[in-house]
Coordinates of C-alpha atoms in Angstrom, one line a residue:
Chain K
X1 CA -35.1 -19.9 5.4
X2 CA -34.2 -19.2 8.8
X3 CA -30.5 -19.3 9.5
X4 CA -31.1 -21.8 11.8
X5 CA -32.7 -24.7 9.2
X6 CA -29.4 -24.1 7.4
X7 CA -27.8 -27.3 6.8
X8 CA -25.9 -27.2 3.5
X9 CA -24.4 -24.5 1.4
X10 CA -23.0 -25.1 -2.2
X11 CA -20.1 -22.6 -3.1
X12 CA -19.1 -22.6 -6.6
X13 CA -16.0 -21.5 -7.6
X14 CA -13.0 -22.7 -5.2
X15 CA -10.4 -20.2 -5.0
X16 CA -9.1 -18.2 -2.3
X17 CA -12.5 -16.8 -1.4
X18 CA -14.7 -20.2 -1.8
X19 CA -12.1 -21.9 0.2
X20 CA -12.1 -19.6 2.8
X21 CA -15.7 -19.3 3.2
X22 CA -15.4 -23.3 3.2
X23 CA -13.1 -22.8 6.2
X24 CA -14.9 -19.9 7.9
X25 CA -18.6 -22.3 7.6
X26 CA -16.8 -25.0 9.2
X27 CA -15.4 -22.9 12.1
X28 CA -18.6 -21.2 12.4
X29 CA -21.4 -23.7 12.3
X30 CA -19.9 -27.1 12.4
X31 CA -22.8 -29.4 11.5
X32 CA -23.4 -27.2 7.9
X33 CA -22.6 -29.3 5.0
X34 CA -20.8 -27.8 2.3
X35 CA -20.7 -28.6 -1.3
X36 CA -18.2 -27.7 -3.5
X37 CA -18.1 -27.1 -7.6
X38 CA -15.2 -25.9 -9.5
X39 CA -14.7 -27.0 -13.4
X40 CA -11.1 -27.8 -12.6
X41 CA -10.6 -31.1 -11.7
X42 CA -7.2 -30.5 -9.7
X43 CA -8.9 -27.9 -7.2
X44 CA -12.0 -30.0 -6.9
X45 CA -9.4 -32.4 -5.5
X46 CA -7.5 -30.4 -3.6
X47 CA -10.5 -28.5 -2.0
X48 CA -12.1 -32.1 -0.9
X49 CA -8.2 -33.2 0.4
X50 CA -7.7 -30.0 2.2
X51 CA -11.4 -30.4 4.4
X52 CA -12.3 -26.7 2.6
X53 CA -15.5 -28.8 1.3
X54 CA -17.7 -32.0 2.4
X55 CA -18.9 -32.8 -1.1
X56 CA -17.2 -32.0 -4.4
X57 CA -19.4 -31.9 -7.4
X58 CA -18.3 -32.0 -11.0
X59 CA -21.3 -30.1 -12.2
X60 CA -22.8 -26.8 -11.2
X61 CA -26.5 -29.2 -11.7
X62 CA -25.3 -31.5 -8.6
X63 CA -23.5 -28.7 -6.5
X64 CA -27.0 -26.5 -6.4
X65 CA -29.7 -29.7 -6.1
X66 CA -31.8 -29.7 -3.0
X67 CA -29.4 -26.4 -2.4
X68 CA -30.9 -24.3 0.4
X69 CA -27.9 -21.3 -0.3
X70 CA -25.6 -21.4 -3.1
X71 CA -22.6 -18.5 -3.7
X72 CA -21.0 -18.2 -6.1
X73 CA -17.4 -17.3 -5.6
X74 CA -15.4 -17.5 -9.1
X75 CA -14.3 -14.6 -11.3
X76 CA -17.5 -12.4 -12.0
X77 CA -17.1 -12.9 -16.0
X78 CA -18.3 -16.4 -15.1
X79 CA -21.6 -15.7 -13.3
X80 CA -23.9 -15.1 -16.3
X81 CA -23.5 -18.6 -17.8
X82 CA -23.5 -20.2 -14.2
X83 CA -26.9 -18.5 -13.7
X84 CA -28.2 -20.1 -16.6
X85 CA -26.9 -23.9 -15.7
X86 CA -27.8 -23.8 -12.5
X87 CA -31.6 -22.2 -12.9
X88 CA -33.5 -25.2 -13.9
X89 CA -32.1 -27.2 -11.0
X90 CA -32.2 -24.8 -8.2
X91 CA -35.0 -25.9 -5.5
X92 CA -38.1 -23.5 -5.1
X93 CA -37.1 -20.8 -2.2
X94 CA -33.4 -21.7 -2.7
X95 CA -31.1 -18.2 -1.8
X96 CA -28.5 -17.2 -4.2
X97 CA -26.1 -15.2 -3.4
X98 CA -22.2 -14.1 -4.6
X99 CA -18.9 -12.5 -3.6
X100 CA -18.3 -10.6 -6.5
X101 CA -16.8 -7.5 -6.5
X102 CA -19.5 -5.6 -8.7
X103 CA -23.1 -5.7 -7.9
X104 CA -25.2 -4.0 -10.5
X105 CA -24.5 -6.7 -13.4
X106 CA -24.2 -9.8 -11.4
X107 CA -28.2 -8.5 -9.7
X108 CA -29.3 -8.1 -13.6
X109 CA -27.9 -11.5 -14.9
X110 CA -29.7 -12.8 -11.9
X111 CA -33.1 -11.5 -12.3
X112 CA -33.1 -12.2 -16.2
X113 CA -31.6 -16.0 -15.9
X114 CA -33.0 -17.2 -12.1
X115 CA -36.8 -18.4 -11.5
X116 CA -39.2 -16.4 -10.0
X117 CA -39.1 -18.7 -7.1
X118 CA -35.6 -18.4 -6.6
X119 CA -33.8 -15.0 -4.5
X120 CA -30.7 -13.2 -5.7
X121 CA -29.3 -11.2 -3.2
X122 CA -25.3 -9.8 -3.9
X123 CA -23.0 -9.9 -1.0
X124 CA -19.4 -8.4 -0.8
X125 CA -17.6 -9.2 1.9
X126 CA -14.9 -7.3 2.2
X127 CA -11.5 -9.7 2.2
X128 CA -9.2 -11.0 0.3
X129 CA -5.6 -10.4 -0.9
X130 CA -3.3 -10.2 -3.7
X131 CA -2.7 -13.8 -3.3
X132 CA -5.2 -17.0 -5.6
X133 CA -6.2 -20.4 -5.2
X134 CA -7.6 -22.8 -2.5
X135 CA -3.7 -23.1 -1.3
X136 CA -4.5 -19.9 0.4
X137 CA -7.6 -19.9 1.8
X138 CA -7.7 -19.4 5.7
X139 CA -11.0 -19.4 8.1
X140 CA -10.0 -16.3 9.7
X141 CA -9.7 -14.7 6.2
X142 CA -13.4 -12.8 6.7
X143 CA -13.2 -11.9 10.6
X144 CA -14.8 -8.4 11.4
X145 CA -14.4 -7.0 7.8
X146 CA -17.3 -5.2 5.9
X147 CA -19.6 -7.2 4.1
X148 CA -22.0 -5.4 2.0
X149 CA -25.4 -6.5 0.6
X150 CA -27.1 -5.2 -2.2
X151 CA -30.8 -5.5 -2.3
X152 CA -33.2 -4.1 -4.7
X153 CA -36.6 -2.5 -4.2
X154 CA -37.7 -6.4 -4.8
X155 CA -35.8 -8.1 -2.2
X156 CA -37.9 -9.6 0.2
X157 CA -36.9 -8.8 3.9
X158 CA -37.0 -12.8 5.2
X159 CA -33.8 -12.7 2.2
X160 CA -32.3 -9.8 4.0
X161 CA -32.5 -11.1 7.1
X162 CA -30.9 -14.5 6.3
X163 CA -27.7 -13.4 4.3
X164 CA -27.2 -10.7 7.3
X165 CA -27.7 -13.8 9.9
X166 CA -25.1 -16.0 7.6
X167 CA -22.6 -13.5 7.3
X168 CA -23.0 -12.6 10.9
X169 CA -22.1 -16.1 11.6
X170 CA -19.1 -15.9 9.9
X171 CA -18.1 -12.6 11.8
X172 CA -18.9 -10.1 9.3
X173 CA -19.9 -6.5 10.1
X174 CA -22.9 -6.4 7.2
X175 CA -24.1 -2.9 5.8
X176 CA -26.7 -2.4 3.1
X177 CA -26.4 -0.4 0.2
X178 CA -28.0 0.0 -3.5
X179 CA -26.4 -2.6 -6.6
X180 CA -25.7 0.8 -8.1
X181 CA -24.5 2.7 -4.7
X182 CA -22.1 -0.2 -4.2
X183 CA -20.1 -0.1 -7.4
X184 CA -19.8 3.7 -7.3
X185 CA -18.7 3.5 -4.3
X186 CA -16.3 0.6 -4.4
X187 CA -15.0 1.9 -8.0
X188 CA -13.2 5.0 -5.4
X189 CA -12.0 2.8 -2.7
X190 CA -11.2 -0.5 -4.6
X191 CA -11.2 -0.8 -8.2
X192 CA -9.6 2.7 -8.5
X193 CA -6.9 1.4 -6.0
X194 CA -6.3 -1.3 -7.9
X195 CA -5.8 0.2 -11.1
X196 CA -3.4 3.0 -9.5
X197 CA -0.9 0.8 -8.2
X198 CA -0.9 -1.5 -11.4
X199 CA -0.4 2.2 -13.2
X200 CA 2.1 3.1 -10.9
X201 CA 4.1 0.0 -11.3
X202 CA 3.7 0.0 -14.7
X203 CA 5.1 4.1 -14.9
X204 CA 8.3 2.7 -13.5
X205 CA 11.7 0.9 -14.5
X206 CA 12.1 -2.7 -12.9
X207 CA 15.8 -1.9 -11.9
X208 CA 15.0 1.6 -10.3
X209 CA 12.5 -0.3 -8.2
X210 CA 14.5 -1.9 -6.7
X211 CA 16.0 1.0 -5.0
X212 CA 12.4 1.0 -3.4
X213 CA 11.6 1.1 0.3
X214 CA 8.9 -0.5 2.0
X215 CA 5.9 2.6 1.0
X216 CA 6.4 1.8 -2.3
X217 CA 5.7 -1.9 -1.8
X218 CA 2.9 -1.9 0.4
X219 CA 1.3 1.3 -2.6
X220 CA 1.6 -1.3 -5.2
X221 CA 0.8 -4.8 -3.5
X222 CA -2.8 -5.3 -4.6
X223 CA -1.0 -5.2 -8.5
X224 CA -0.1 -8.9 -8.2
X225 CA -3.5 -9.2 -7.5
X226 CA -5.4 -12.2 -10.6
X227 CA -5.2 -9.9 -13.6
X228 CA -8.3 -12.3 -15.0
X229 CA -10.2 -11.7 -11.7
X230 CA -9.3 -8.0 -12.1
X231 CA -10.1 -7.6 -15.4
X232 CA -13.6 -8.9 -15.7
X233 CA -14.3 -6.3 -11.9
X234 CA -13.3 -3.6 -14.4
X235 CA -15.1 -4.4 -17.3
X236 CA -18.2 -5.1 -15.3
X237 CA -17.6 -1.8 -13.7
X238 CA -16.6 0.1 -16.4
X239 CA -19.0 3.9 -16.1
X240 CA -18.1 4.4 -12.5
X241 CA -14.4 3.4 -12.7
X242 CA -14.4 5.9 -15.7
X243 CA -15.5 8.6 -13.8
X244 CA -13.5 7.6 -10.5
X245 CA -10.0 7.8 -12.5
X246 CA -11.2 11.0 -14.2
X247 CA -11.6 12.4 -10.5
X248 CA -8.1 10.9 -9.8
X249 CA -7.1 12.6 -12.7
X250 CA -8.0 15.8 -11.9
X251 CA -7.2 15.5 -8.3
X252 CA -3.2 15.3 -9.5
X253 CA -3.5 17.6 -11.9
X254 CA -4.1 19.9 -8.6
X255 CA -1.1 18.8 -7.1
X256 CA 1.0 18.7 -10.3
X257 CA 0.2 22.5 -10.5
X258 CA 0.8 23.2 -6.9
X259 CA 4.2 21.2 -6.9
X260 CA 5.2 22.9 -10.4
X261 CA 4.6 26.2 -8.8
X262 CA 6.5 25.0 -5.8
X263 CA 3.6 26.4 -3.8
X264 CA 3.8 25.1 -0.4
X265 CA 1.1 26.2 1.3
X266 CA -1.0 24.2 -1.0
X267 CA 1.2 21.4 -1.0
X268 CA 1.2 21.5 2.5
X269 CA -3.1 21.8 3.2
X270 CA -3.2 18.8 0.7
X271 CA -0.8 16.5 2.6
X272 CA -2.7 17.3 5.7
X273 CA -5.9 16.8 4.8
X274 CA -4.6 12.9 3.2
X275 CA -3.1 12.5 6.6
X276 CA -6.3 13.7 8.9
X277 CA -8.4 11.4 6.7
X278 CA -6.4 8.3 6.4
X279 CA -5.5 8.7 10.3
X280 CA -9.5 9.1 11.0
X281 CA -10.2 6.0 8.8
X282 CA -7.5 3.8 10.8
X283 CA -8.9 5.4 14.2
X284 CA -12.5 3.9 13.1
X285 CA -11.0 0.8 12.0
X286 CA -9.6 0.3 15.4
X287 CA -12.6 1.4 17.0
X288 CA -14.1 -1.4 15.3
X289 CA -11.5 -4.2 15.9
X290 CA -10.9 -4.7 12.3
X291 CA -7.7 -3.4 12.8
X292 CA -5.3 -4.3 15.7
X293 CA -4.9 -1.1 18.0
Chain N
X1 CA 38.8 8.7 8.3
X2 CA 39.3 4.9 8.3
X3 CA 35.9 3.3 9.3
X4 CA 37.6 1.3 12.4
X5 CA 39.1 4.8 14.0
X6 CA 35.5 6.3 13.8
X7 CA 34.9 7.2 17.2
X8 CA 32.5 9.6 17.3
X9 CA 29.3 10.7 15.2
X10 CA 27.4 13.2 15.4
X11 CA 23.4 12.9 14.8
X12 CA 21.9 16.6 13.9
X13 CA 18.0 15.8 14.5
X14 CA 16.7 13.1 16.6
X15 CA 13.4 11.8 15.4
X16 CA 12.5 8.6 13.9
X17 CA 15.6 8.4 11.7
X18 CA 18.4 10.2 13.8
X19 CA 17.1 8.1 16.7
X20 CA 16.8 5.0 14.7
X21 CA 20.5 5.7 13.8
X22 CA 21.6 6.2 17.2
X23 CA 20.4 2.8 18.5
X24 CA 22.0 0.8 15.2
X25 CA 25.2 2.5 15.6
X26 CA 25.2 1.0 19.0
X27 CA 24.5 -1.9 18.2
X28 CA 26.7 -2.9 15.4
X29 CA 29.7 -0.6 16.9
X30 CA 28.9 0.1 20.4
X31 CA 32.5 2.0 21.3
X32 CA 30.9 5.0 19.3
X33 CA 30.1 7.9 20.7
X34 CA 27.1 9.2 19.7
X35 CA 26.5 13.0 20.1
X36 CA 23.2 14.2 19.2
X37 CA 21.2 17.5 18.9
X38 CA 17.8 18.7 18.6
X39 CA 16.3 21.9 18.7
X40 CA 13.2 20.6 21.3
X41 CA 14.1 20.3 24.7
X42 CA 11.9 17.6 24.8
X43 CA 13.1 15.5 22.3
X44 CA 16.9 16.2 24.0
X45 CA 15.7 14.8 27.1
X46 CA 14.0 12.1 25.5
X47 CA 16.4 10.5 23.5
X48 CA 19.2 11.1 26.2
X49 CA 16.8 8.6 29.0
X50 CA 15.6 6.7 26.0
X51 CA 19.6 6.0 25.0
X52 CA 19.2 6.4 21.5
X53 CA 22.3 9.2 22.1
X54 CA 25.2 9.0 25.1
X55 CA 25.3 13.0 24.8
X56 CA 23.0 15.8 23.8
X57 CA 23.8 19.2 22.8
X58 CA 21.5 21.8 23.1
X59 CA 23.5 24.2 19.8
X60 CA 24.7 22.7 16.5
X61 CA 28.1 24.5 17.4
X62 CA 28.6 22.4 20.3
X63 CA 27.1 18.6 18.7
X64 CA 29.6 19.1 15.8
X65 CA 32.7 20.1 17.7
X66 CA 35.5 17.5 17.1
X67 CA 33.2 15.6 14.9
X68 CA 34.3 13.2 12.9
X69 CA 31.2 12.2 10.9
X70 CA 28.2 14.6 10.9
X71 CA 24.8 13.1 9.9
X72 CA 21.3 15.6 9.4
X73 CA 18.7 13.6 9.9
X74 CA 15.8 16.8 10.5
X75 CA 13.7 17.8 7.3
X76 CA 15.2 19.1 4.6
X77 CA 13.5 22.3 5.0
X78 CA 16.0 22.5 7.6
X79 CA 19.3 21.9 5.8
X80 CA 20.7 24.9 5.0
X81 CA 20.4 26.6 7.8
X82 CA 22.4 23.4 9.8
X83 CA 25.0 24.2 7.5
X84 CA 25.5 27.7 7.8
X85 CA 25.4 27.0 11.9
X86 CA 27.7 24.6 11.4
X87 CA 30.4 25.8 8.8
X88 CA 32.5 27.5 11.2
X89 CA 32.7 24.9 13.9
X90 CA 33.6 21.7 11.9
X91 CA 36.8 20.3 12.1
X92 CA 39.1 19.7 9.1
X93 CA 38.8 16.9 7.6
X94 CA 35.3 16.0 8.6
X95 CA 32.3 14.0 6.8
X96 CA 29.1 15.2 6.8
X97 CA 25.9 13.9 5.2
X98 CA 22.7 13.1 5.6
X99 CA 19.4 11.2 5.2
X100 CA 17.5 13.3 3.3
X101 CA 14.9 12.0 0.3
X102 CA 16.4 14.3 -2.0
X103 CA 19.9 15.0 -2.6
X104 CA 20.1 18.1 -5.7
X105 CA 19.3 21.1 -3.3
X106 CA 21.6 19.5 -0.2
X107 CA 24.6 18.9 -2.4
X108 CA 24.4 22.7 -3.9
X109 CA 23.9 24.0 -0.1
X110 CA 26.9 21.8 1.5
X111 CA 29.2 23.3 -1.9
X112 CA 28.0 26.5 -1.2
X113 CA 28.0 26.7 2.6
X114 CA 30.6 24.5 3.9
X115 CA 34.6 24.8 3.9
X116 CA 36.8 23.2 1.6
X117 CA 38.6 21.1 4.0
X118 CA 35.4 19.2 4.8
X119 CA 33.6 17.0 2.7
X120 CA 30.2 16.3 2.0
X121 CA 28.8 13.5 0.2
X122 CA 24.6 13.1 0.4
X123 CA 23.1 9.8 1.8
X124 CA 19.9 8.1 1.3
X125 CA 19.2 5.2 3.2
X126 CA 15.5 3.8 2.2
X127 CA 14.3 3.2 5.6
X128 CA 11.7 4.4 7.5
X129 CA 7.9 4.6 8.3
X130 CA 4.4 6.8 8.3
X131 CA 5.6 6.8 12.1
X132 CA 7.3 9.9 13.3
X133 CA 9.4 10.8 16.3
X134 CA 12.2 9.3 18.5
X135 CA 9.4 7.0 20.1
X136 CA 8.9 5.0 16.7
X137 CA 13.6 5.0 17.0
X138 CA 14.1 0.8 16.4
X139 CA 17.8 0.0 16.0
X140 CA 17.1 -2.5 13.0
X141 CA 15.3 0.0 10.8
X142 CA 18.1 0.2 8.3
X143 CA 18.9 -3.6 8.2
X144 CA 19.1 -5.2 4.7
X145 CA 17.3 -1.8 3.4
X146 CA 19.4 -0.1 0.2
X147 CA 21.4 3.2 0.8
X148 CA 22.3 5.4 -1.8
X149 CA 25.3 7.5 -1.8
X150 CA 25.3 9.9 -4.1
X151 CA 29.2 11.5 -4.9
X152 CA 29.5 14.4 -7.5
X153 CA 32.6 14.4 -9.4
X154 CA 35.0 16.3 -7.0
X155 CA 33.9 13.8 -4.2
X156 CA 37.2 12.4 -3.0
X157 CA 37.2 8.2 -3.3
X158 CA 38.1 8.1 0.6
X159 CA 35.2 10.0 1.5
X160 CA 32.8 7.4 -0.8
X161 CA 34.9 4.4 0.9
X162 CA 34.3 5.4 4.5
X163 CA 30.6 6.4 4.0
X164 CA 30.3 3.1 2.0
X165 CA 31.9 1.2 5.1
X166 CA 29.6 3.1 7.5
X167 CA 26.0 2.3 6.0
X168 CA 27.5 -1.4 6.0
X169 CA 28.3 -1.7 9.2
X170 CA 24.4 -0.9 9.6
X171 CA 23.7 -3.8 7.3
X172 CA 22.8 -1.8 4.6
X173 CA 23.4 -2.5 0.8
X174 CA 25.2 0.3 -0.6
X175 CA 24.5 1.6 -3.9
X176 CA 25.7 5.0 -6.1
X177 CA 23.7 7.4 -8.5
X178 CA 24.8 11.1 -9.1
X179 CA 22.1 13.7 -7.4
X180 CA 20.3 14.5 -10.2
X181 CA 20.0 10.3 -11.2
X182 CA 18.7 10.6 -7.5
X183 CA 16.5 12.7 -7.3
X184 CA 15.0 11.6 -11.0
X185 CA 14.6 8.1 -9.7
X186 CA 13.0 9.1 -6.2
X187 CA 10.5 10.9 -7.7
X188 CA 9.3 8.1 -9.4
X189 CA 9.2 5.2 -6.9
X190 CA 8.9 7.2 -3.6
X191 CA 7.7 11.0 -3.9
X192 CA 4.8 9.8 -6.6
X193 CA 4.1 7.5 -4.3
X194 CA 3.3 9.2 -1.4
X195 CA 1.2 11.6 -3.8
X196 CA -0.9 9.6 -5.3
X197 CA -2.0 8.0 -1.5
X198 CA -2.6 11.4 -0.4
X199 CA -4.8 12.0 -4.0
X200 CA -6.2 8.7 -3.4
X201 CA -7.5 9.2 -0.1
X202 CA -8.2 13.3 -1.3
X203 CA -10.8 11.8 -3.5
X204 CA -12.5 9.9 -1.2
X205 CA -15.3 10.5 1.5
X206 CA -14.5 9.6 4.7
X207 CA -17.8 7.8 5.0
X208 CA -17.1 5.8 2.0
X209 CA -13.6 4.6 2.8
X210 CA -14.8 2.7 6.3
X211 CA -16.5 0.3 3.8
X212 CA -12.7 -0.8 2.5
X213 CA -10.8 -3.2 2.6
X214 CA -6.9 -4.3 3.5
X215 CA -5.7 -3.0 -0.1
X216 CA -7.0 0.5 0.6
X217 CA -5.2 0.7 3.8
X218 CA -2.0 -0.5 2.0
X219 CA -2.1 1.8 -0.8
X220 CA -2.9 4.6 1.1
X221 CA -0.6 3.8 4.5
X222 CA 2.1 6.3 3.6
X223 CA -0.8 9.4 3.7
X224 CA -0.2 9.0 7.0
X225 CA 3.6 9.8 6.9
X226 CA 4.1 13.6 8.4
X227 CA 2.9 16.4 6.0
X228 CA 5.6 18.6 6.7
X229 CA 8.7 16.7 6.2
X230 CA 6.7 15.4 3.2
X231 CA 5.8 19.2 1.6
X232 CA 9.9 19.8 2.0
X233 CA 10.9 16.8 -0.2
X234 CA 8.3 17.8 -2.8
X235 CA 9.3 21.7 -3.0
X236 CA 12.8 20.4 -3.2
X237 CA 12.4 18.1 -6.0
X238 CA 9.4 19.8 -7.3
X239 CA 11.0 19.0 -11.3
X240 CA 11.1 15.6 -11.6
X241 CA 7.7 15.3 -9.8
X242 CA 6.3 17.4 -12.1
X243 CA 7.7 15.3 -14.8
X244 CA 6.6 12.0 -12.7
X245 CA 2.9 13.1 -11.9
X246 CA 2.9 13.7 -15.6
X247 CA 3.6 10.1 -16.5
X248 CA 1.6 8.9 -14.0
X249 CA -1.5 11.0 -15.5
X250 CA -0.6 9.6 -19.3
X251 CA -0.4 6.2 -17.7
X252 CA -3.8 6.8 -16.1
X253 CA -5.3 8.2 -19.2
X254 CA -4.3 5.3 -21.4
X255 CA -6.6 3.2 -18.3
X256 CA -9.2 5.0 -18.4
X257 CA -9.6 4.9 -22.4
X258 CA -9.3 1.1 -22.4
X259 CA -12.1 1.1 -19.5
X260 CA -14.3 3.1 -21.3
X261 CA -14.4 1.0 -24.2
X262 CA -14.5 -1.9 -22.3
X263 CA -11.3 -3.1 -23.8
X264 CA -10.5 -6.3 -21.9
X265 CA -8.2 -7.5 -24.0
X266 CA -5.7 -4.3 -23.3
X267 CA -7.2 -4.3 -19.7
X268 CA -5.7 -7.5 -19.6
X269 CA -2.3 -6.7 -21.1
X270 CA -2.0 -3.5 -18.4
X271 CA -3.0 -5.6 -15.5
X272 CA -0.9 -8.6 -16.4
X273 CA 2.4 -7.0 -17.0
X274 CA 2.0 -4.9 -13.3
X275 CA 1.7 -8.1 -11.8
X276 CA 4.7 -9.6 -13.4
X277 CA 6.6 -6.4 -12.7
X278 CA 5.9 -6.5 -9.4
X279 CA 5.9 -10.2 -8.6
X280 CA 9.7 -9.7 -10.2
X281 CA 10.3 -6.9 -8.0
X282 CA 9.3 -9.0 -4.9
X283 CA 11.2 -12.2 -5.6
X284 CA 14.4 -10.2 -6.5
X285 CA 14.1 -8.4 -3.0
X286 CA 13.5 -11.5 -1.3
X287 CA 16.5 -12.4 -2.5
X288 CA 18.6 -10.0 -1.0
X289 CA 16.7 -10.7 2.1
X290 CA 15.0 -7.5 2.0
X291 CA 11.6 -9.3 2.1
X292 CA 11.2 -12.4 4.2
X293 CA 10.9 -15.5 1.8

């Protein structure tokens, strides 16, 4: 397919991120239709009434028919059986794609449930927020973010090429890396953020929070992130979120020992280098307009 | 001191909170004089043209002289030092405080260090930013925020009254807790905080973390905060960190267990009551109008 031929996309799954990507198709390539599946019939509605979608469906077999792209955009502990209802119906050369926050599972559902004549390729783009449902879904929501894809050794480059091209469109800065690379990798700077500030609130009294100031809001925001969303990232994640919190783990330990010893040059060297790093990563992200400068 | 004869304060440190106090005194009582004193030339002349103070001293002797409030607002590495300068110069009757994140040390060092006939009584108001410096100063950074004041048993009523009526007049919401309370509390839901950022991002490569998202930039914002003013609240309250990190490590642990078995139901349970608690947290402070609604 060349991003060009693309006429019609079915999303399935019509939460924040299918209705955004709705939105962001729209703005981006106006003449794209886009078909919409969700098994609730109140977003289906909603998602049609709001103009996030063209076409609802009320089966995943109509949403993917004659489907040159499909994504799949619902909690990841839903992909495996959605692989398995959509594969008889999917068209020969048909790309299917996700937005799921783990790569390595979602890659082996699809190559053990998907035709041969069918190509998985993962995506994550990079966006979201703690916030859920097609109420909140905005066109701007995936603007100069990362978007990762997630070939394997049997991805065929034309595949490549097309999901860069679409999320391109869309604004995306796209990167390549391994199904495997990608959740080790996003276990450090996502799921193990996650998890922290859920620990974090979860460490603490309700009434002394609310003493809190503004640092210890924005630490903890992504907890009222979907717990179901968040819960099937982690179990499909599992390994490399273990090993992230055990590096977490040790890391305070460090700074427990260097704060019980009320040794400040260490405590010091530690807060710098946080600071030199996180200053560096907001520098780059300004370089690259994904933060405001 | 009756809040409406306050005529004079005098503001020991002139960064991003001594000059943020400077320009919200002025606002909500602009007859006060506002005296202030660095030890950097350069901040002096700064904050003099940038009017966040009507007069700068360049000696603690001189910025305290016929005070009637005194107010550090320089790290709290610096505290006791300001006070033995200052001891011999204050006048009778005066209040000092201050704005520092942890209140055990500066209460002992005010007992020990300063006359009888003056009174200290330790502030915390929970403003502020990763921002440093008297070019960051905004005169509504303490609007709506909490303060807490916290008196030790020989701290005269009057003294609590007038410091109570001051952080008010800032449009501030006053609360009490004894030092130690304080400093137990703080540990929890500001000083963890800022250490688990810095561990967060300490466990990171650089490389890695430009693939992130908006949620990693959140958790991780107050890294950037300044290292040094953040090493002296940790030696000074290294105890209940100790004791916090300690938590926060069991809390973690009891994560990673359920991860590694792939426990989704207690996954679940963690990840659902963090977003309750902090969903709770957020409406109750959008209540007070701390949050926007």
């Amino acid at each position: 397919v060349n991003i060009k031929d693309l006429d019609k996309v079915s999303i399935l799954g019509l939460g924040l991120l299918g209705g955004s990507l709705g939105l962001a198709i729209n703005r981006a390539a106006p003449g794209v239709k886009r078909v919409g599946y969700s098994h609730r019939p109140i977003t289906r509605r909603k998602a049609l009434r709001s103009g996030v979608i063209d076409i609802v469906c009320p089966t995943v077999e109509q949403a993917v028919r004659d489907a040159q792209l499909v994504i799949l955009a619902s909690p990841i502990g839903t992909f495996e059986q959605l692989f398995i209802d959509m594969a008889p119906h999917l068209p020969s050369g048909c790309v299917v794609t996700d937005v799921g926050s783990t790569k390595v599972l979602p890659t082996q559902w699809a190559q053990k449930h998907l035709p041969r004549q069918v190509h998985f390729l993962g995506s994550h783009p990079m966006a979201g927020s703690e916030q859920r449902g097609v109420d909140y879904a905005r066109d701007d929501l995936f603007n100069l973010a990362p978007c990762i894809l997630t070939p394997t050794a049997k991805t065929p480059k034309s595949v490549i090429d097309f999901l860069r091209q679409f999320w391109t469109l869309l604004q995306m800065r796209v990167t390549q890396l391994s199904p495997a690379q990608h959740d080790r990798i996003l276990a450090r700077i996502s799921h193990l953020p996650h998890l922290l500030a859920c620990a974090l609130i979860n460490c603490c009294d309700l009434n002394q929070t609310l003493l809190c100031g503004k640092g210890f809001l924005d630490t903890t925001r992504i907890a009222s992130g979907p717990p179901g969303i968040w819960r099937d990232i982690v179990v499909s994640n599992a390994d490399p979120i273990d090993e992230a919190i055990g590096r977490m783990i040790k890391e305070l330990s460090r700074m427990q020992t260097a704060v019980r010893r009320k040794d400040d040059k260490t405590i010091l060297k530690l807060l710098t280098a946080a600071q030199l790093k996180r200053n560096k990563l907001v520098t780059q992200k300004m370089n690259s307009k994904e933060l405001p400068a």
